[in-house]
Short mmCIF file of C-alpha atoms and ligand atoms in Angstrom, two decimals:
data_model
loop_
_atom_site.label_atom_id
_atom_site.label_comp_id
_atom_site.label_asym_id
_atom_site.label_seq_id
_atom_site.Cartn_x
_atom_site.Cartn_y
_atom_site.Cartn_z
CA UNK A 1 -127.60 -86.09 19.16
CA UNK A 2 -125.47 -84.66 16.61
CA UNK A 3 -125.28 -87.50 14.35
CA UNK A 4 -123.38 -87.00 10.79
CA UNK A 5 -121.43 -88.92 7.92
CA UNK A 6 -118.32 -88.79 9.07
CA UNK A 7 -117.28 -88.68 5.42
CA UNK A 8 -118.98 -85.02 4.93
CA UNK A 9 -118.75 -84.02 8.23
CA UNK A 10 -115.25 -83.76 11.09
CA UNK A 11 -117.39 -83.09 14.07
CA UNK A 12 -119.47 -85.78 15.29
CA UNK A 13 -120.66 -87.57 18.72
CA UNK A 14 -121.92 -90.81 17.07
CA UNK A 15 -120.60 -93.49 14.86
CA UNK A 16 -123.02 -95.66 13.53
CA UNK A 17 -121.76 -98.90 12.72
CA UNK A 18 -123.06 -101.92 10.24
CA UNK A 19 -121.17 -105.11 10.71
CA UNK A 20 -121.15 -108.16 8.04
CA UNK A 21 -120.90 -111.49 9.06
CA UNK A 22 -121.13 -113.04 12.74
CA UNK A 23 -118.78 -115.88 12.92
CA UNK A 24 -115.28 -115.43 14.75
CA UNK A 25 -114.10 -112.48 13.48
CA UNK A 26 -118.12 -110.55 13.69
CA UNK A 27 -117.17 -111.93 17.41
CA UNK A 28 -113.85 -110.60 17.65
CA UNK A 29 -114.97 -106.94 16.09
CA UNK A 30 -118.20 -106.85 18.19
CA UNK A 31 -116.31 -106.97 21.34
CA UNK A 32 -113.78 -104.26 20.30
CA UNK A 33 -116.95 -102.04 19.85
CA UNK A 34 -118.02 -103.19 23.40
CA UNK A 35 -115.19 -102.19 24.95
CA UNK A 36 -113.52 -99.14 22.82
CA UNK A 37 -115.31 -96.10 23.84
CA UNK A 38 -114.79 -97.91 27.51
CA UNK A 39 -110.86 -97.93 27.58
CA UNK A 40 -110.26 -95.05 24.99
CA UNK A 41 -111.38 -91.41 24.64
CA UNK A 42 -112.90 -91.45 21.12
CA UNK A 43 -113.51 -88.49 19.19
CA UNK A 44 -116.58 -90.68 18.26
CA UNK A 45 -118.52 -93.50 19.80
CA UNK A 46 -119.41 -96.13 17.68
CA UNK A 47 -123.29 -97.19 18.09
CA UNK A 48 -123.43 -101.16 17.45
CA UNK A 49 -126.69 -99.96 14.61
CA UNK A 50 -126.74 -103.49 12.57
CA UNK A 51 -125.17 -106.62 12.39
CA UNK A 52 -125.57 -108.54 9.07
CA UNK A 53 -125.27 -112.83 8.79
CA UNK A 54 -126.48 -115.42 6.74
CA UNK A 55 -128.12 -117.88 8.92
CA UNK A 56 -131.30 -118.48 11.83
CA UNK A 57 -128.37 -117.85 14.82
CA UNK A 58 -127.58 -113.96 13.07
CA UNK A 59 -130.35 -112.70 15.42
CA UNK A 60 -129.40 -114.79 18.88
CA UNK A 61 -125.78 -113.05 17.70
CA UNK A 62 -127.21 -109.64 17.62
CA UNK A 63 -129.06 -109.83 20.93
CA UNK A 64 -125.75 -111.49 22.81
CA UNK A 65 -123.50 -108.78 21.34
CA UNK A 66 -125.90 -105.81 21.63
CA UNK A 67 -126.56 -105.09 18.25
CA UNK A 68 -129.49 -103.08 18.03
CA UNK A 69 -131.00 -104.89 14.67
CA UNK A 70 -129.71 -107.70 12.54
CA UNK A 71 -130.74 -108.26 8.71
CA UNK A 72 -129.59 -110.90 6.16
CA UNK A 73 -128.89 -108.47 3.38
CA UNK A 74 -126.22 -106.51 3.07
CA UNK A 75 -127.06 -103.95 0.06
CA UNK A 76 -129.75 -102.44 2.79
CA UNK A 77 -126.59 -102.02 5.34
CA UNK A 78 -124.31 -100.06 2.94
CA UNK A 79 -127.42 -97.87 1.29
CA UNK A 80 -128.69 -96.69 4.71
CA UNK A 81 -128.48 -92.86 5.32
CA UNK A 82 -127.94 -93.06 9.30
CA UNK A 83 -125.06 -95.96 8.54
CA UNK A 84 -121.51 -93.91 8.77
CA UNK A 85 -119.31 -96.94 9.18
CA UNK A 86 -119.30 -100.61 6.92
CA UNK A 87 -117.39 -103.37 8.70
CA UNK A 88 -116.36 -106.38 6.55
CA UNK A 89 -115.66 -109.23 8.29
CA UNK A 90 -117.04 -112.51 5.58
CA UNK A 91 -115.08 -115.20 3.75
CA UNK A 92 -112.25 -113.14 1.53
CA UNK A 93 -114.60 -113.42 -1.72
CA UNK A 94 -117.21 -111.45 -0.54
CA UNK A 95 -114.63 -108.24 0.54
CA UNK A 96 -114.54 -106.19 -2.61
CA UNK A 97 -117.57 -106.16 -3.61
CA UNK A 98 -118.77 -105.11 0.15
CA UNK A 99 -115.98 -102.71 0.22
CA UNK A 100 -116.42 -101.09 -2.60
CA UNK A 101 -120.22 -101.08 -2.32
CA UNK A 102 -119.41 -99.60 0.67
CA UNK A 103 -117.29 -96.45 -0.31
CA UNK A 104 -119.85 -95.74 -3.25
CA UNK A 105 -122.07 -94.99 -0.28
CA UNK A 106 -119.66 -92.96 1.42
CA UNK A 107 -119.31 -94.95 4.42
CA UNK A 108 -115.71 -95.41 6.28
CA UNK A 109 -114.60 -98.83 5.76
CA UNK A 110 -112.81 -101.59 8.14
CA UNK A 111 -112.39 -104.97 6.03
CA UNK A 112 -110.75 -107.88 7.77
CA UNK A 113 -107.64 -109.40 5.78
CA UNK A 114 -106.67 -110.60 3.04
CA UNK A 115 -107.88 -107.62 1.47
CA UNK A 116 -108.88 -109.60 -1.76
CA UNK A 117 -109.06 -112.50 -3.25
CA UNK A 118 -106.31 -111.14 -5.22
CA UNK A 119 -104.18 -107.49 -6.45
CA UNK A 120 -106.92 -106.75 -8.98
CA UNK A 121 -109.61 -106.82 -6.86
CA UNK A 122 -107.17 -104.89 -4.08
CA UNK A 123 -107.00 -102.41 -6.79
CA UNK A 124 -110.19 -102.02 -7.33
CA UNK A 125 -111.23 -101.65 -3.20
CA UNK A 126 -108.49 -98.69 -3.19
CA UNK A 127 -110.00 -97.10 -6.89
CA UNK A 128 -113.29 -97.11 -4.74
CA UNK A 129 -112.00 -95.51 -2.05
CA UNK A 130 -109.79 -92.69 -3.55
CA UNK A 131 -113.05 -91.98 -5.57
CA UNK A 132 -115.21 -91.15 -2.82
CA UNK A 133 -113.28 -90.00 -0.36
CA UNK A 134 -113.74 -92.53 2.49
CA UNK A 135 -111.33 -93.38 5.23
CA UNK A 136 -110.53 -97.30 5.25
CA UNK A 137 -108.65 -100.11 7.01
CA UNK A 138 -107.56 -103.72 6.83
CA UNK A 139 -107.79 -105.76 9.74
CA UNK A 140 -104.23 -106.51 9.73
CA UNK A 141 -104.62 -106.50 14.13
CA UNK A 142 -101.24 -107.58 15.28
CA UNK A 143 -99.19 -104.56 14.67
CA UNK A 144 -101.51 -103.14 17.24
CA UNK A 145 -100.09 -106.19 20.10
CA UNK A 146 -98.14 -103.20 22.08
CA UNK A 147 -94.93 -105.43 21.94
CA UNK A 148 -95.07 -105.17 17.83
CA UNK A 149 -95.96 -101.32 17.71
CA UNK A 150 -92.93 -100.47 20.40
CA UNK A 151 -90.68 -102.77 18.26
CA UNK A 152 -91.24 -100.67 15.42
CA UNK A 153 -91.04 -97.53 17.57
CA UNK A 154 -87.69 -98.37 18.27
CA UNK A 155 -86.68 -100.05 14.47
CA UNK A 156 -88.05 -96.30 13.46
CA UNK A 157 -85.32 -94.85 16.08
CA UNK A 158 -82.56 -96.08 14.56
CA UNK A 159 -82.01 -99.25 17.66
CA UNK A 160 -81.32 -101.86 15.28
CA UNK A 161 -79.04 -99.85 12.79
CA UNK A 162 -79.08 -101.55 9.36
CA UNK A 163 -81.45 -104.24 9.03
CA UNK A 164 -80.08 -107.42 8.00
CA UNK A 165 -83.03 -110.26 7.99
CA UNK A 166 -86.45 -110.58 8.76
CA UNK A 167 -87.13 -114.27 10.32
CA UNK A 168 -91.32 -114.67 10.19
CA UNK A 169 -93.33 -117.68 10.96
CA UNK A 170 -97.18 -118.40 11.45
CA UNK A 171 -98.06 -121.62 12.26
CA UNK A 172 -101.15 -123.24 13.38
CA UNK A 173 -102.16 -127.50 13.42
CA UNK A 174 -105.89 -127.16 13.43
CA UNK A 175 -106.61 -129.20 10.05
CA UNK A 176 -104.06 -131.91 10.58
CA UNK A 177 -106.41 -134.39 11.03
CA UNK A 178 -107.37 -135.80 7.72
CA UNK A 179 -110.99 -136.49 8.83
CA UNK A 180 -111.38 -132.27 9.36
CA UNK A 181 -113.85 -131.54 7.07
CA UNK A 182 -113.46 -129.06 3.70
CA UNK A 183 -114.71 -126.20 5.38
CA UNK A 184 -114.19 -122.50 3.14
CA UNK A 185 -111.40 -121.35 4.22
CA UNK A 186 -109.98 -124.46 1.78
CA UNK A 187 -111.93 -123.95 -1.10
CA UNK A 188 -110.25 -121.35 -3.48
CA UNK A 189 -113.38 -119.84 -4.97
CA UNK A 190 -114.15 -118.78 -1.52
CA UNK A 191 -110.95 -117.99 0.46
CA UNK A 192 -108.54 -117.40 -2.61
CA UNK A 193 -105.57 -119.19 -1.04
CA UNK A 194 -104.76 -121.10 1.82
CA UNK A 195 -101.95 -120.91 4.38
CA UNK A 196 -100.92 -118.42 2.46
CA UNK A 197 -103.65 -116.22 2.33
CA UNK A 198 -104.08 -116.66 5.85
CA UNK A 199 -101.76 -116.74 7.33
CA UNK A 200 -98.81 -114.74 5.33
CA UNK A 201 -100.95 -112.11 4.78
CA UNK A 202 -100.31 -111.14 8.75
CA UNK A 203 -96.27 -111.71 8.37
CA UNK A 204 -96.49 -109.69 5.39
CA UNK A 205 -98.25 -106.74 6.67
CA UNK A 206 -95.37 -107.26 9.68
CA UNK A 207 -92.37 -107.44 8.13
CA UNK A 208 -93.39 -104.22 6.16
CA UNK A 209 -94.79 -102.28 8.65
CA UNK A 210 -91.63 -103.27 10.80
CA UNK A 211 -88.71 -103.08 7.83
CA UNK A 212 -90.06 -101.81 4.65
CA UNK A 213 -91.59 -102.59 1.35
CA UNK A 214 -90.69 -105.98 -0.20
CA UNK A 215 -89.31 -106.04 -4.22
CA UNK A 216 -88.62 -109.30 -4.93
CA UNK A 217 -89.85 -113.03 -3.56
CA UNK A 218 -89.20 -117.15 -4.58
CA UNK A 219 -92.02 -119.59 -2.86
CA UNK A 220 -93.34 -123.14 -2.81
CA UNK A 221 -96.77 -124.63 -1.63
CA UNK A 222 -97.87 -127.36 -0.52
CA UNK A 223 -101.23 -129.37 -0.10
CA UNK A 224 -100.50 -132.45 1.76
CA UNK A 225 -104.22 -133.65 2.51
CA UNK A 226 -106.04 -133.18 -1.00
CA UNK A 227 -109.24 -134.54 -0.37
CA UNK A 228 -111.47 -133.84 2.45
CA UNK A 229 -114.85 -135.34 3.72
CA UNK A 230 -117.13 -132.13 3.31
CA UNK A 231 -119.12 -130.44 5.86
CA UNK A 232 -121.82 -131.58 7.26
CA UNK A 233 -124.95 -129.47 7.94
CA UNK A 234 -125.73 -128.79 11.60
CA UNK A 235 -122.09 -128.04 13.06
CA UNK A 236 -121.29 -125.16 16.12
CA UNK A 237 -120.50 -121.81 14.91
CA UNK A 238 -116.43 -121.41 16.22
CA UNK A 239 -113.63 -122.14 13.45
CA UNK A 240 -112.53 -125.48 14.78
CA UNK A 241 -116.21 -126.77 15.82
CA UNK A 242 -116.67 -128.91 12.64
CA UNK A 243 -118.55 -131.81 11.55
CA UNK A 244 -117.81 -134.47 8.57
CA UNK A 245 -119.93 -135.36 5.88
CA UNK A 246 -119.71 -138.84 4.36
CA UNK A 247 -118.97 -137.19 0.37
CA UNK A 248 -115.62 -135.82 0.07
CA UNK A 249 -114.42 -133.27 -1.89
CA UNK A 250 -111.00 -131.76 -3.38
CA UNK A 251 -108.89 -129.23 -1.80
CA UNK A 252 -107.44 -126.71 -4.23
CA UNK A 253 -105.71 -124.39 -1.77
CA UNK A 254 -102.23 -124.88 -0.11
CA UNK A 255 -101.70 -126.00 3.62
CA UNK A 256 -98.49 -124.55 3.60
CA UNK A 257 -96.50 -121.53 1.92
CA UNK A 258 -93.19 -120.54 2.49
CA UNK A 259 -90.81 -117.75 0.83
CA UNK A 260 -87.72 -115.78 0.16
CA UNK A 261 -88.15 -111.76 0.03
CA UNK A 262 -85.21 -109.35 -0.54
CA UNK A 263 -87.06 -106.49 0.97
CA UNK A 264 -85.83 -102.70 -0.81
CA UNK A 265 -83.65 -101.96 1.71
CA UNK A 266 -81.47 -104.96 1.02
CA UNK A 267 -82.56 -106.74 4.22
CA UNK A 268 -83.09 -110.82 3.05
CA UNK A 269 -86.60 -112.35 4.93
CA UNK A 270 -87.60 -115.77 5.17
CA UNK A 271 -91.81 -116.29 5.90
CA UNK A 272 -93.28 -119.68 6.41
CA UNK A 273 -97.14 -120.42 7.09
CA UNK A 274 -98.57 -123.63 7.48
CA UNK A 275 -101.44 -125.33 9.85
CA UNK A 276 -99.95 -128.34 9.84
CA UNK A 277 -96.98 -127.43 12.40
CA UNK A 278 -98.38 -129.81 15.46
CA UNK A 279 -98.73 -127.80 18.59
CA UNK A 280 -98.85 -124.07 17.17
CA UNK A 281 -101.57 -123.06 17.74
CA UNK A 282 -101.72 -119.36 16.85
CA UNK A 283 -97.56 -119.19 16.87
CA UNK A 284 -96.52 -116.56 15.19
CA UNK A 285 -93.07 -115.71 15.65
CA UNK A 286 -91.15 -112.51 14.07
CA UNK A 287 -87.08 -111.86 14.65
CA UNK A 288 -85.25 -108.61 13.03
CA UNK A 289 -81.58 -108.24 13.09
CA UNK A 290 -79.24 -105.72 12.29
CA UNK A 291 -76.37 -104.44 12.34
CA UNK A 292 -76.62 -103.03 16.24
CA UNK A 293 -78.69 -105.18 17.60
CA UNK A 294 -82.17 -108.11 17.36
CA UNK A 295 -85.94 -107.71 17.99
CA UNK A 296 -87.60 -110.59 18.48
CA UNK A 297 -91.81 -111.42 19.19
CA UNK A 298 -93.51 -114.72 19.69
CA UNK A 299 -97.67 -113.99 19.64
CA UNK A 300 -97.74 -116.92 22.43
CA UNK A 301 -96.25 -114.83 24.52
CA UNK A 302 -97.63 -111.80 22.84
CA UNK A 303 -96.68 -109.28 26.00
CA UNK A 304 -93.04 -109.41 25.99
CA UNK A 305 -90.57 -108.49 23.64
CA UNK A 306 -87.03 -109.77 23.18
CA UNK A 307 -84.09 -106.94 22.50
CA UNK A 308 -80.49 -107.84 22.43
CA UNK A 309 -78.08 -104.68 21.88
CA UNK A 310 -75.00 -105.35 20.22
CA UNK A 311 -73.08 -102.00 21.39
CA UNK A 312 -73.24 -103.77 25.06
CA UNK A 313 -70.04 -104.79 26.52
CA UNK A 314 -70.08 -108.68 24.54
CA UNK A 315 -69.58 -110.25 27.59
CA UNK A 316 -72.81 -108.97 29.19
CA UNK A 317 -75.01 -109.48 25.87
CA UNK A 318 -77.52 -111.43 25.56
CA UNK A 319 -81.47 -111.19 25.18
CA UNK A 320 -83.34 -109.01 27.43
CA UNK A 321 -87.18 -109.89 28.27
CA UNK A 322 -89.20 -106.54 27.72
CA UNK A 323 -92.24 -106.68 29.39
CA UNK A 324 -94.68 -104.81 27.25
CA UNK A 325 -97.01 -103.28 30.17
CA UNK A 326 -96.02 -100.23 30.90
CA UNK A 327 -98.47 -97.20 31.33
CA UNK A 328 -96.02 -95.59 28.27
CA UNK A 329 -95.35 -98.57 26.04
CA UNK A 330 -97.92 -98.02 23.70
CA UNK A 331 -101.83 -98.27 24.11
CA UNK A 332 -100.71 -100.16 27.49
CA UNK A 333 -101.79 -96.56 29.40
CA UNK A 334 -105.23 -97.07 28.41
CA UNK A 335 -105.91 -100.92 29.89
CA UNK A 336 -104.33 -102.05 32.90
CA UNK A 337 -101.52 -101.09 35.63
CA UNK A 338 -98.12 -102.77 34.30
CA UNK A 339 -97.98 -106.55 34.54
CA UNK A 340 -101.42 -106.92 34.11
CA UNK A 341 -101.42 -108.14 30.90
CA UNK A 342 -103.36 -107.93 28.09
CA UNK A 343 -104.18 -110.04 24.99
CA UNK A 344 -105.67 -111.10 21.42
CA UNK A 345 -109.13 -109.55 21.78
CA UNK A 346 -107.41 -106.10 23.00
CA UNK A 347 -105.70 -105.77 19.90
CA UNK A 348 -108.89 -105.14 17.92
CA UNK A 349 -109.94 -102.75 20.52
CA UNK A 350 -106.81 -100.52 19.81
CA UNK A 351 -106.92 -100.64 15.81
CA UNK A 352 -110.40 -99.86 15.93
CA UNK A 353 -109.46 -96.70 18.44
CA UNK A 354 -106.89 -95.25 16.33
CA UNK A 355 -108.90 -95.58 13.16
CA UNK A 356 -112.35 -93.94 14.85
CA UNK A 357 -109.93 -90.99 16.05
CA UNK A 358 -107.80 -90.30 13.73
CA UNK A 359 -109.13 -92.33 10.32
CA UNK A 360 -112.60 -91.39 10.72
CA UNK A 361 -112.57 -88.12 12.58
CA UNK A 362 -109.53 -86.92 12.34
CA UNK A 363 -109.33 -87.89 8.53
CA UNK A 364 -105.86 -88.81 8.26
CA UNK A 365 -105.07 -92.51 6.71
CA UNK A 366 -104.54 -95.30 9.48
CA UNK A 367 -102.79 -97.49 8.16
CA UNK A 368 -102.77 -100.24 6.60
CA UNK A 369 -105.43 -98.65 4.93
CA UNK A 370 -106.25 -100.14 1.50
CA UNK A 371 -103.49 -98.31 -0.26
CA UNK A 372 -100.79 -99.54 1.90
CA UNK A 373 -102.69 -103.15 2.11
CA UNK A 374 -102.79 -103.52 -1.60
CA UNK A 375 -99.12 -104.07 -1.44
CA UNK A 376 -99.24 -106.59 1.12
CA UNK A 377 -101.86 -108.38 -1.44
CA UNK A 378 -99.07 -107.78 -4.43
CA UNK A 379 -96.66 -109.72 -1.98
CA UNK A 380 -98.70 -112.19 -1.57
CA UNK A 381 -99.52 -112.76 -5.37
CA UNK A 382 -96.03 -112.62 -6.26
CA UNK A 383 -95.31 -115.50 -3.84
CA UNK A 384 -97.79 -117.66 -5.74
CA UNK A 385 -96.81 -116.76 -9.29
CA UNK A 386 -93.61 -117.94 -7.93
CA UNK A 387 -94.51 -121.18 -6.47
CA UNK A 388 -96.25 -121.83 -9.86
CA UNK A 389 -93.35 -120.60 -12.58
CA UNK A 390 -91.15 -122.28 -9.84
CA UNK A 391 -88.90 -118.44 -10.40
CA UNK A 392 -88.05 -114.99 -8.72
CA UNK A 393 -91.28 -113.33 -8.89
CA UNK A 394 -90.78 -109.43 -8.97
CA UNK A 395 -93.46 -107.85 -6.59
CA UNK A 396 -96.08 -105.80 -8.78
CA UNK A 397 -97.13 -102.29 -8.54
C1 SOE B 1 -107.73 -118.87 10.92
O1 SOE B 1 -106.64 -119.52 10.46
C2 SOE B 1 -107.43 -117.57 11.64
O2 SOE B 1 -108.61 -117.29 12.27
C3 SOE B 1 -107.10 -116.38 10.75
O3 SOE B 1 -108.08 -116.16 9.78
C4 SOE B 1 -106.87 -115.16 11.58
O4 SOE B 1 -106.56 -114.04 10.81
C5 SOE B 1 -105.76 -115.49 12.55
O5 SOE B 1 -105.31 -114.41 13.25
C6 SOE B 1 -106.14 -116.63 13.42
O6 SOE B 1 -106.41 -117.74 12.61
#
């Protein structure tokens, strides 16, 4: 088999892969390198080498998902010659120092999002990768939801004219009850921030991927539950499947986060993220408008996309359903025959695609690749200075 780093090397048949971490998102990457080389002709097929977790169920995860070895260490993963690809997919503290552990070994890089804890650390990840020369991406996955990346297809050719607002919301009730327990995605030292972090991170990538780079922003947070009982030991693996403790412990991250942005093109955007919006679920909800005409994309419903055209007759205007299936909307051509729809799980499957072929192998940058990312993270910083100094924050470089 001819086998090489893809960093050193363009022609190659095998991509060697070493995931970290196993929980939801280690489940959500392991099926996109299941099914990728099944859907897509790659330039390279990724080989599922080792899967790295902390805990006894990282080896019943490796034999479900077809990894061929699992370890609990994850220097060995990066330092390993026949690795060629590092993917990052732990709690938000533990990215940099995997990524950029990572690129000193030359591997390719896929980190899921937030990039960082923070824009230092983001700056750090993209020092690291400039240095060595290694193709990267963050796991920002729904600008690859066909309806988003035909949307900005058609924002690119001019359909909207000039962009007035950006309208983005991502809301989710899954820690409402007061009795959910502390778990780390609400514990700063771990996760960073909240909501916010979370949630506004995906709006953020978006919006800028959709309309443009963002200069200025004015937030508030909130934390309405502020103690929690903590875990207890012995709870199921998926992100809801929690158990309380009887101690209880502080919450120092927000619940909810939302913002002003004048974007550079002059367009004004409003973002709000919170998990305490009962009955979202995973509702995330973006509208553009401009001056000929309004996008707009609800996850839910994550197949069609809304288009109204302002240089139709007015009497006839109004909102058109797109549905997002056909064999040339993009990626569509790949999965099924139109109206067969797709969903969340294929998004993964079509980042990872386009970042194998033309990231990887074709050594162009994907994006958002940690460059591009890093200003998603200054966004996102920006917003929280700004909730704190209770000010316009100015968006960093
Ligand atoms: C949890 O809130 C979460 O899993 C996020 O971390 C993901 O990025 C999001 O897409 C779904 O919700």
């Amino acid at each position: 088999m001819n086998v090489v780093n893809p960093c050193t090397c363009m022609i190659m048949k095998e991509l060697n892969v070493g995931l970290i971490g196993h929980q939801f998102m280690g489940k959500a990457h392991s099926n996109a390198y299941h099914n990728v080389a099944k859907f897509f002709t790659l330039k390279a097929k990724p080989v599922m080498k080792v899967v790295c977790g902390i805990g006894p169920d990282v080896p019943v995860f490796a034999e479900r998902w077809g990894w061929k070895e699992n370890t609990q260490n994850y220097k060995e993963v990066v330092k390993r010659d026949d690795i060629h690809m590092v993917d990052i997919c732990t709690p938000n503290k533990l990215h940099a120092e995997m990524a950029i552990a990572a690129a000193e070994n030359k591997k390719a890089v896929l980190c899921e999002k937030p990039m960082a804890m923070d824009a230092a650390e983001a700056k750090q990840m993209v020092a690291a990768a400039k240095k060595n020369k290694v193709p990267t991406l963050v796991s920002f996955c729904y600008r690859r939801a066909p309806a988003v990346t035909f949307m900005k297809q058609m924002i690119a050719a001019g359909k909207l004219g000039r962009v007035y607002h950006v309208r983005a919301q991502y809301l989710q009730d899954w820690i409402m009850d007061p009795k959910f327990p502390r778990v780390w995605r609400l514990v700063k030292a771990i996760t960073g921030s909240g909501a916010h972090g979370d949630l506004n991170a995906h709006i953020v990538d978006m919006a800028r991927y959709l309309v443009g780079d963002i200069d200025e922003v004015v937030g508030m947070t909130e934390t309405f539950i502020k103690q929690r009982p903590l875990e207890a030991p012995g709870a199921g693996a998926g992100l809801r499947d929690k158990k309380a403790g009887s101690k209880t412990g502080a919450v120092d991250v927000d619940d909810a986060c939302a913002f002003l942005a004048r974007f550079a093109n002059g367009a004004m955007g409003t973002f709000e993220a919170s998990r305490f919006s009962g009955g979202h679920k995973n509702g995330i909800f973006i509208e553009v408008n401009g001056s000929k005409g309004s996008f707009k994309f609800n996850f839910e419903d994550m197949n069609e996309l809304w288009y109204l055209d302002l240089e139709e007759d007015n009497r006839e205007q109004g909102f058109k359903r797109i549905l997002v299936t056909e064999p040339n909307h993009p990626y569509v051509g790949v999965w099924w025959p139109a109206g067969h729809i797709i969903g969340y799980e294929h998004n993964f499957v079509n980042m990872l695609a386009d970042f194998i072929n033309d990231g990887i192998v074709g050594r162009k940058p994907v994006m958002p690749d940690f460059a591009d990312a890093l200003k998603t993270q200054l966004v996102l910083d920006a917003v929280l200075k700004s909730a704190e100094e209770r000010c316009w924050v100015k968006v960093g470089k």
